[in-house]
Amino acid sequence: MTCCIIVCYRPDVAQLAGLCNHVLGDGAKVILVDNTEVPYLVRESLPDGCTLIALGYNSGIAHAQNVGVAAALAAGATILAFFDQDSKIGPGFLNRLVAAIAVGTPEIVAPLCVDDVTDIALPSVRVGRYGLPIPVHQVDSPNRYPVDIVISSGTVATRQAFDLAGSFDDGLFIDFVDAEWCLRCRSKQIPIYVVPTAIMRHSIGSRHFKFGPLTILVHSSTRCYYQIRNSFLLLRKRHVPLVFSLQQIASVLFNRIVLLFRVENRPDYLKAYLSAMRDGLKGVTGARPG
């Protein structure tokens, strides 16, 4: 049995229902984990075949995903799929991914993601010999190809992958959750493949701007806090290569500093940046304090 887990936070209900219908049409079960602070989704507004778990508070995406994983495994799922609430897929998409995975063995597959704004394929990542991330995308490949890090949306994994690698790190709350779990899987020799025949359109941010050749994503100061703090927390993970952690810290700090010149409430952002670095070095996890 395939079970799809979708974490929600104030979703567009019509768009979410469309995603659920595509998943249900491919024969999978759907578990919706609502992270909204007050009841937001109601069962009556959802397609038949959806299970709703309302947490009543924002527990972070990792904890909500773990709630969904536990429910799926308890229901007897052999394959688990993950989508963002705004993921865009078509009929048969999930079946193409499921057909590419070896059921009964620890394994993970993911789609080829295309940026919904630029229409450019988004690369997955291989970790090089010395720990540097290497973008990889083989758009024209007819066969699945190995990578080390994929985004969580569209990811399909066997239950054996979770048996071996464990659940998501809820201490990270939101950012780097997928990268940390993928690198944990890598340390357990669990293979991850991109299936280029399964294409998913994905938005890398609601707002962004160009800075030379770079694309800078615009996020709230709170979201920037998690990005910076969690890049430092990666240093504490033995399965995360040191060079990879340092590269992520440098990249996040550079991008967030550039962002300072494009936001109005700079004091709030600067305060978030400084507290994020402090908390990251101290090992503070979970929701942002205070």
mmCIF file of C-alpha atoms in Angstrom:
data_model
loop_
_atom_site.group_PDB
_atom_site.id
_atom_site.type_symbol
_atom_site.label_atom_id
_atom_site.label_comp_id
_atom_site.label_asym_id
_atom_site.label_seq_id
_atom_site.Cartn_x
_atom_site.Cartn_y
_atom_site.Cartn_z
ATOM 1 C CA MET A 1 0.000 0.000 0.000
ATOM 2 C CA THR A 2 1.204 3.483 -0.911
ATOM 3 C CA CYS A 3 0.413 6.302 1.494
ATOM 4 C CA CYS A 4 0.963 9.973 0.710
ATOM 5 C CA ILE A 5 1.728 12.464 3.491
ATOM 6 C CA ILE A 6 0.977 16.151 2.960
ATOM 7 C CA VAL A 7 1.823 18.678 5.674
ATOM 8 C CA CYS A 8 -0.471 21.720 5.541
ATOM 9 C CA TYR A 9 -0.282 25.240 6.907
ATOM 10 C CA ARG A 10 -3.139 27.537 5.887
ATOM 11 C CA PRO A 11 -3.359 25.898 2.463
ATOM 12 C CA ASP A 12 -5.371 26.890 -0.580
ATOM 13 C CA VAL A 13 -8.122 24.318 -0.059
ATOM 14 C CA ALA A 14 -9.087 24.026 -3.737
ATOM 15 C CA GLN A 15 -5.471 23.541 -4.818
ATOM 16 C CA LEU A 16 -4.919 21.018 -2.036
ATOM 17 C CA ALA A 17 -8.019 19.077 -3.064
ATOM 18 C CA GLY A 18 -6.715 18.904 -6.629
ATOM 19 C CA LEU A 19 -3.414 17.447 -5.418
ATOM 20 C CA CYS A 20 -5.244 14.901 -3.268
ATOM 21 C CA ASN A 21 -7.433 13.846 -6.192
ATOM 22 C CA HIS A 22 -4.383 13.138 -8.364
ATOM 23 C CA VAL A 23 -2.807 11.065 -5.590
ATOM 24 C CA LEU A 24 -6.040 9.195 -4.907
ATOM 25 C CA GLY A 25 -6.467 8.610 -8.634
ATOM 26 C CA ASP A 26 -3.136 6.784 -8.629
ATOM 27 C CA GLY A 27 -4.474 4.410 -5.975
ATOM 28 C CA ALA A 28 -2.689 5.822 -2.924
ATOM 29 C CA LYS A 29 -4.077 6.778 0.472
ATOM 30 C CA VAL A 30 -3.692 10.368 1.673
ATOM 31 C CA ILE A 31 -2.804 11.581 5.164
ATOM 32 C CA LEU A 32 -3.095 15.334 5.702
ATOM 33 C CA VAL A 33 -1.322 16.732 8.749
ATOM 34 C CA ASP A 34 -2.628 20.233 9.497
ATOM 35 C CA ASN A 35 0.006 22.360 11.224
ATOM 36 C CA THR A 36 -2.236 25.434 11.414
ATOM 37 C CA GLU A 37 -2.616 26.974 14.872
ATOM 38 C CA VAL A 38 -6.414 26.830 14.795
ATOM 39 C CA PRO A 39 -8.577 24.246 12.972
ATOM 40 C CA TYR A 40 -8.284 25.154 9.310
ATOM 41 C CA LEU A 41 -9.214 22.081 7.301
ATOM 42 C CA VAL A 42 -12.458 20.180 7.765
ATOM 43 C CA ARG A 43 -12.990 16.605 6.627
ATOM 44 C CA GLU A 44 -16.134 17.538 4.716
ATOM 45 C CA SER A 45 -14.132 19.792 2.369
ATOM 46 C CA LEU A 46 -11.659 17.038 1.478
ATOM 47 C CA PRO A 47 -11.996 14.278 -1.123
ATOM 48 C CA ASP A 48 -13.071 10.828 0.058
ATOM 49 C CA GLY A 49 -10.061 8.719 0.992
ATOM 50 C CA CYS A 50 -8.213 11.467 2.875
ATOM 51 C CA THR A 51 -7.328 11.123 6.552
ATOM 52 C CA LEU A 52 -6.997 14.416 8.429
ATOM 53 C CA ILE A 53 -4.799 14.880 11.490
ATOM 54 C CA ALA A 54 -5.165 18.370 12.987
ATOM 55 C CA LEU A 55 -2.346 19.206 15.407
ATOM 56 C CA GLY A 56 -3.751 22.571 16.500
ATOM 57 C CA TYR A 57 -0.374 24.326 16.511
ATOM 58 C CA ASN A 58 2.619 24.866 14.242
ATOM 59 C CA SER A 59 4.834 21.967 15.260
ATOM 60 C CA GLY A 60 7.296 22.421 12.400
ATOM 61 C CA ILE A 61 7.364 20.451 9.182
ATOM 62 C CA ALA A 62 9.645 17.699 10.496
ATOM 63 C CA HIS A 63 7.400 16.837 13.458
ATOM 64 C CA ALA A 64 4.289 16.969 11.281
ATOM 65 C CA GLN A 65 5.925 14.676 8.726
ATOM 66 C CA ASN A 66 6.834 12.260 11.530
ATOM 67 C CA VAL A 67 3.216 12.243 12.689
ATOM 68 C CA GLY A 68 2.166 11.370 9.165
ATOM 69 C CA VAL A 69 4.860 8.689 8.828
ATOM 70 C CA ALA A 70 3.782 7.054 12.090
ATOM 71 C CA ALA A 71 0.144 7.020 10.957
ATOM 72 C CA ALA A 72 1.070 5.592 7.547
ATOM 73 C CA LEU A 73 3.237 2.842 8.982
ATOM 74 C CA ALA A 74 0.559 1.959 11.550
ATOM 75 C CA ALA A 75 -1.905 1.603 8.666
ATOM 76 C CA GLY A 76 0.426 -0.879 6.960
ATOM 77 C CA ALA A 77 1.958 1.325 4.258
ATOM 78 C CA THR A 78 4.881 -0.223 2.392
ATOM 79 C CA ILE A 79 5.626 2.918 0.365
ATOM 80 C CA LEU A 80 5.474 6.498 1.661
ATOM 81 C CA ALA A 81 5.243 9.573 -0.541
ATOM 82 C CA PHE A 82 5.591 13.221 0.458
ATOM 83 C CA PHE A 83 4.210 16.380 -1.133
ATOM 84 C CA ASP A 84 4.059 20.060 -0.254
ATOM 85 C CA GLN A 85 0.545 21.457 -0.060
ATOM 86 C CA ASP A 86 1.119 23.460 -3.267
ATOM 87 C CA SER A 87 2.862 20.717 -5.264
ATOM 88 C CA LYS A 88 1.637 20.435 -8.852
ATOM 89 C CA ILE A 89 1.416 16.957 -10.361
ATOM 90 C CA GLY A 90 -0.581 15.266 -13.087
ATOM 91 C CA PRO A 91 -2.397 11.949 -13.445
ATOM 92 C CA GLY A 92 -0.070 8.960 -13.261
ATOM 93 C CA PHE A 93 2.787 10.960 -11.715
ATOM 94 C CA LEU A 94 2.879 8.998 -8.463
ATOM 95 C CA ASN A 95 2.583 5.676 -10.283
ATOM 96 C CA ARG A 96 5.690 6.480 -12.351
ATOM 97 C CA LEU A 97 7.679 7.034 -9.161
ATOM 98 C CA VAL A 98 6.318 3.945 -7.431
ATOM 99 C CA ALA A 99 7.140 1.826 -10.488
ATOM 100 C CA ALA A 100 10.777 2.978 -10.230
ATOM 101 C CA ILE A 101 11.314 1.921 -6.615
ATOM 102 C CA ALA A 102 12.353 -1.502 -5.314
ATOM 103 C CA VAL A 103 9.665 -2.436 -2.797
ATOM 104 C CA GLY A 104 10.916 -4.335 0.236
ATOM 105 C CA THR A 105 14.393 -2.792 0.252
ATOM 106 C CA PRO A 106 15.624 0.526 1.705
ATOM 107 C CA GLU A 107 15.362 2.878 -1.257
ATOM 108 C CA ILE A 108 14.236 6.402 -2.180
ATOM 109 C CA VAL A 109 13.189 7.948 -5.487
ATOM 110 C CA ALA A 110 12.312 11.517 -6.372
ATOM 111 C CA PRO A 111 11.032 13.364 -9.441
ATOM 112 C CA LEU A 112 12.820 15.770 -11.708
ATOM 113 C CA CYS A 113 11.718 19.170 -10.380
ATOM 114 C CA VAL A 114 11.110 22.144 -12.660
ATOM 115 C CA ASP A 115 10.923 25.703 -11.343
ATOM 116 C CA ASP A 116 7.352 26.904 -11.842
ATOM 117 C CA VAL A 117 8.517 30.489 -12.476
ATOM 118 C CA THR A 118 11.588 30.098 -14.717
ATOM 119 C CA ASP A 119 10.637 26.728 -16.285
ATOM 120 C CA ILE A 120 14.213 25.565 -15.604
ATOM 121 C CA ALA A 121 14.998 22.113 -14.203
ATOM 122 C CA LEU A 122 16.133 22.310 -10.574
ATOM 123 C CA PRO A 123 19.182 20.159 -9.899
ATOM 124 C CA SER A 124 19.440 17.597 -7.154
ATOM 125 C CA VAL A 125 22.764 17.243 -5.342
ATOM 126 C CA ARG A 126 25.614 14.784 -5.173
ATOM 127 C CA VAL A 127 28.121 15.170 -2.353
ATOM 128 C CA GLY A 128 31.646 15.098 -3.752
ATOM 129 C CA ARG A 129 34.637 13.274 -2.390
ATOM 130 C CA TYR A 130 35.574 16.121 -0.053
ATOM 131 C CA GLY A 131 32.029 17.031 0.935
ATOM 132 C CA LEU A 132 31.238 19.790 -1.554
ATOM 133 C CA PRO A 133 27.712 19.739 -3.025
ATOM 134 C CA ILE A 134 27.623 19.124 -6.776
ATOM 135 C CA PRO A 135 24.413 20.011 -8.666
ATOM 136 C CA VAL A 136 23.181 17.150 -10.830
ATOM 137 C CA HIS A 137 20.372 17.075 -13.376
ATOM 138 C CA GLN A 138 20.110 14.770 -16.362
ATOM 139 C CA VAL A 139 16.986 16.061 -18.047
ATOM 140 C CA ASP A 140 17.305 13.848 -21.122
ATOM 141 C CA SER A 141 18.159 10.634 -19.308
ATOM 142 C CA PRO A 142 15.632 7.820 -19.848
ATOM 143 C CA ASN A 143 16.728 6.039 -16.667
ATOM 144 C CA ARG A 144 16.801 6.932 -13.004
ATOM 145 C CA TYR A 145 20.157 8.245 -11.786
ATOM 146 C CA PRO A 146 21.759 8.360 -8.308
ATOM 147 C CA VAL A 147 21.966 11.498 -6.182
ATOM 148 C CA ASP A 148 22.556 12.240 -2.500
ATOM 149 C CA ILE A 149 20.103 15.047 -1.665
ATOM 150 C CA VAL A 150 16.607 15.772 -2.965
ATOM 151 C CA ILE A 151 13.840 18.052 -1.738
ATOM 152 C CA SER A 152 11.133 16.318 0.260
ATOM 153 C CA SER A 153 8.229 17.240 -2.029
ATOM 154 C CA GLY A 154 7.680 14.389 -4.463
ATOM 155 C CA THR A 155 9.963 12.028 -2.580
ATOM 156 C CA VAL A 156 8.890 8.383 -2.395
ATOM 157 C CA ALA A 157 10.514 5.984 0.087
ATOM 158 C CA THR A 158 10.020 2.421 1.212
ATOM 159 C CA ARG A 159 9.167 1.751 4.848
ATOM 160 C CA GLN A 160 12.531 -0.043 5.121
ATOM 161 C CA ALA A 161 14.265 3.298 4.501
ATOM 162 C CA PHE A 162 12.626 4.675 7.641
ATOM 163 C CA ASP A 163 13.334 1.478 9.565
ATOM 164 C CA LEU A 164 17.038 1.929 8.814
ATOM 165 C CA ALA A 165 17.506 5.728 8.793
ATOM 166 C CA GLY A 166 14.898 6.745 11.361
ATOM 167 C CA SER A 167 12.457 9.640 11.286
ATOM 168 C CA PHE A 168 12.985 13.282 10.372
ATOM 169 C CA ASP A 169 14.884 15.512 12.806
ATOM 170 C CA ASP A 170 12.133 17.592 14.428
ATOM 171 C CA GLY A 171 14.762 19.687 16.207
ATOM 172 C CA LEU A 172 15.405 21.431 12.875
ATOM 173 C CA PHE A 173 11.738 22.497 12.763
ATOM 174 C CA ILE A 174 11.634 23.539 9.084
ATOM 175 C CA ASP A 175 14.812 24.205 7.083
ATOM 176 C CA PHE A 176 17.438 21.595 6.084
ATOM 177 C CA VAL A 177 15.066 18.816 7.222
ATOM 178 C CA ASP A 178 15.193 17.061 3.856
ATOM 179 C CA ALA A 179 18.956 17.553 3.377
ATOM 180 C CA GLU A 180 19.778 16.214 6.854
ATOM 181 C CA TRP A 181 17.582 13.135 6.378
ATOM 182 C CA CYS A 182 19.014 12.431 2.928
ATOM 183 C CA LEU A 183 22.557 12.645 4.269
ATOM 184 C CA ARG A 184 21.569 10.311 7.110
ATOM 185 C CA CYS A 185 20.265 7.885 4.505
ATOM 186 C CA ARG A 186 23.537 8.270 2.596
ATOM 187 C CA SER A 187 25.466 7.306 5.739
ATOM 188 C CA LYS A 188 23.322 4.147 5.942
ATOM 189 C CA GLN A 189 23.996 3.308 2.255
ATOM 190 C CA ILE A 190 20.341 3.858 1.345
ATOM 191 C CA PRO A 191 20.297 4.774 -2.366
ATOM 192 C CA ILE A 192 18.445 7.847 -3.640
ATOM 193 C CA TYR A 193 17.509 8.167 -7.305
ATOM 194 C CA VAL A 194 15.954 10.858 -9.473
ATOM 195 C CA VAL A 195 13.392 9.545 -11.966
ATOM 196 C CA PRO A 196 13.564 12.010 -14.905
ATOM 197 C CA THR A 197 10.389 10.675 -16.521
ATOM 198 C CA ALA A 198 8.433 11.899 -13.481
ATOM 199 C CA ILE A 199 8.388 15.708 -13.707
ATOM 200 C CA MET A 200 7.007 17.898 -10.945
ATOM 201 C CA ARG A 201 6.619 21.644 -11.133
ATOM 202 C CA HIS A 202 7.833 23.275 -7.948
ATOM 203 C CA SER A 203 8.074 26.833 -6.674
ATOM 204 C CA ILE A 204 11.367 27.655 -4.933
ATOM 205 C CA GLY A 205 9.881 30.680 -3.202
ATOM 206 C CA SER A 206 6.934 33.047 -3.381
ATOM 207 C CA ARG A 207 9.276 35.991 -4.078
ATOM 208 C CA HIS A 208 12.807 36.272 -5.364
ATOM 209 C CA PHE A 209 15.150 38.674 -7.118
ATOM 210 C CA LYS A 210 18.309 38.427 -9.172
ATOM 211 C CA PHE A 211 21.697 39.420 -7.770
ATOM 212 C CA GLY A 212 24.052 39.026 -10.692
ATOM 213 C CA PRO A 213 23.872 35.330 -11.688
ATOM 214 C CA LEU A 214 22.311 34.376 -8.335
ATOM 215 C CA THR A 215 18.645 34.044 -7.411
ATOM 216 C CA ILE A 216 17.962 35.382 -3.907
ATOM 217 C CA LEU A 217 14.816 34.092 -2.216
ATOM 218 C CA VAL A 218 12.815 36.511 -0.083
ATOM 219 C CA HIS A 219 11.661 35.067 3.246
ATOM 220 C CA SER A 220 10.398 36.452 6.537
ATOM 221 C CA SER A 221 12.893 37.203 9.290
ATOM 222 C CA THR A 222 11.643 34.156 11.215
ATOM 223 C CA ARG A 223 12.240 31.851 8.254
ATOM 224 C CA CYS A 224 15.715 33.367 7.844
ATOM 225 C CA TYR A 225 16.358 32.539 11.498
ATOM 226 C CA TYR A 226 15.790 28.827 10.850
ATOM 227 C CA GLN A 227 17.875 28.855 7.683
ATOM 228 C CA ILE A 228 20.873 30.386 9.440
ATOM 229 C CA ARG A 229 20.536 28.508 12.737
ATOM 230 C CA ASN A 230 20.075 25.130 11.109
ATOM 231 C CA SER A 231 23.053 25.591 8.798
ATOM 232 C CA PHE A 232 25.153 25.851 11.987
ATOM 233 C CA LEU A 233 23.363 22.874 13.565
ATOM 234 C CA LEU A 234 24.524 20.703 10.659
ATOM 235 C CA LEU A 235 28.033 20.985 12.129
ATOM 236 C CA ARG A 236 26.837 18.803 15.012
ATOM 237 C CA LYS A 237 25.670 15.970 12.729
ATOM 238 C CA ARG A 238 28.346 13.294 12.326
ATOM 239 C CA HIS A 239 26.803 12.050 9.086
ATOM 240 C CA VAL A 240 27.001 15.522 7.500
ATOM 241 C CA PRO A 241 30.413 16.163 5.882
ATOM 242 C CA LEU A 242 32.217 19.099 7.490
ATOM 243 C CA VAL A 243 32.927 20.806 4.170
ATOM 244 C CA PHE A 244 29.261 20.495 3.214
ATOM 245 C CA SER A 245 28.216 22.165 6.490
ATOM 246 C CA LEU A 246 30.700 24.996 6.081
ATOM 247 C CA GLN A 247 29.618 25.566 2.484
ATOM 248 C CA GLN A 248 25.968 25.755 3.550
ATOM 249 C CA ILE A 249 26.784 28.247 6.323
ATOM 250 C CA ALA A 250 28.697 30.472 3.887
ATOM 251 C CA SER A 251 25.971 30.254 1.241
ATOM 252 C CA VAL A 252 23.105 30.979 3.646
ATOM 253 C CA LEU A 253 24.892 33.897 5.306
ATOM 254 C CA PHE A 254 25.820 35.448 1.964
ATOM 255 C CA ASN A 255 22.263 35.151 0.626
ATOM 256 C CA ARG A 256 20.680 36.503 3.804
ATOM 257 C CA ILE A 257 23.107 39.468 3.945
ATOM 258 C CA VAL A 258 22.210 40.361 0.359
ATOM 259 C CA LEU A 259 18.546 40.150 1.349
ATOM 260 C CA LEU A 260 19.102 42.843 4.002
ATOM 261 C CA PHE A 261 19.429 45.431 1.230
ATOM 262 C CA ARG A 262 15.982 44.591 -0.165
ATOM 263 C CA VAL A 263 13.785 44.489 2.952
ATOM 264 C CA GLU A 264 12.218 47.362 4.867
ATOM 265 C CA ASN A 265 12.323 46.093 8.475
ATOM 266 C CA ARG A 266 16.070 45.527 8.569
ATOM 267 C CA PRO A 267 16.362 45.668 12.379
ATOM 268 C CA ASP A 268 14.047 42.637 12.694
ATOM 269 C CA TYR A 269 16.102 40.716 10.161
ATOM 270 C CA LEU A 270 19.422 41.661 11.729
ATOM 271 C CA LYS A 271 18.130 40.603 15.151
ATOM 272 C CA ALA A 272 17.001 37.271 13.681
ATOM 273 C CA TYR A 273 20.381 36.734 12.010
ATOM 274 C CA LEU A 274 22.362 37.396 15.190
ATOM 275 C CA SER A 275 20.137 35.235 17.381
ATOM 276 C CA ALA A 276 20.248 32.465 14.759
ATOM 277 C CA MET A 277 24.045 32.376 14.767
ATOM 278 C CA ARG A 278 24.109 32.434 18.567
ATOM 279 C CA ASP A 279 21.524 29.655 18.891
ATOM 280 C CA GLY A 280 23.150 27.603 16.154
ATOM 281 C CA LEU A 281 26.514 27.706 17.904
ATOM 282 C CA LYS A 282 24.840 26.884 21.252
ATOM 283 C CA GLY A 283 22.914 23.961 19.753
ATOM 284 C CA VAL A 284 19.407 25.359 20.331
ATOM 285 C CA THR A 285 16.807 23.274 18.508
ATOM 286 C CA GLY A 286 13.040 23.297 17.953
ATOM 287 C CA ALA A 287 10.876 26.379 17.534
ATOM 288 C CA ARG A 288 12.522 29.795 17.656
ATOM 289 C CA PRO A 289 12.720 30.880 21.302
ATOM 290 C CA GLY A 290 10.520 33.745 22.414
#
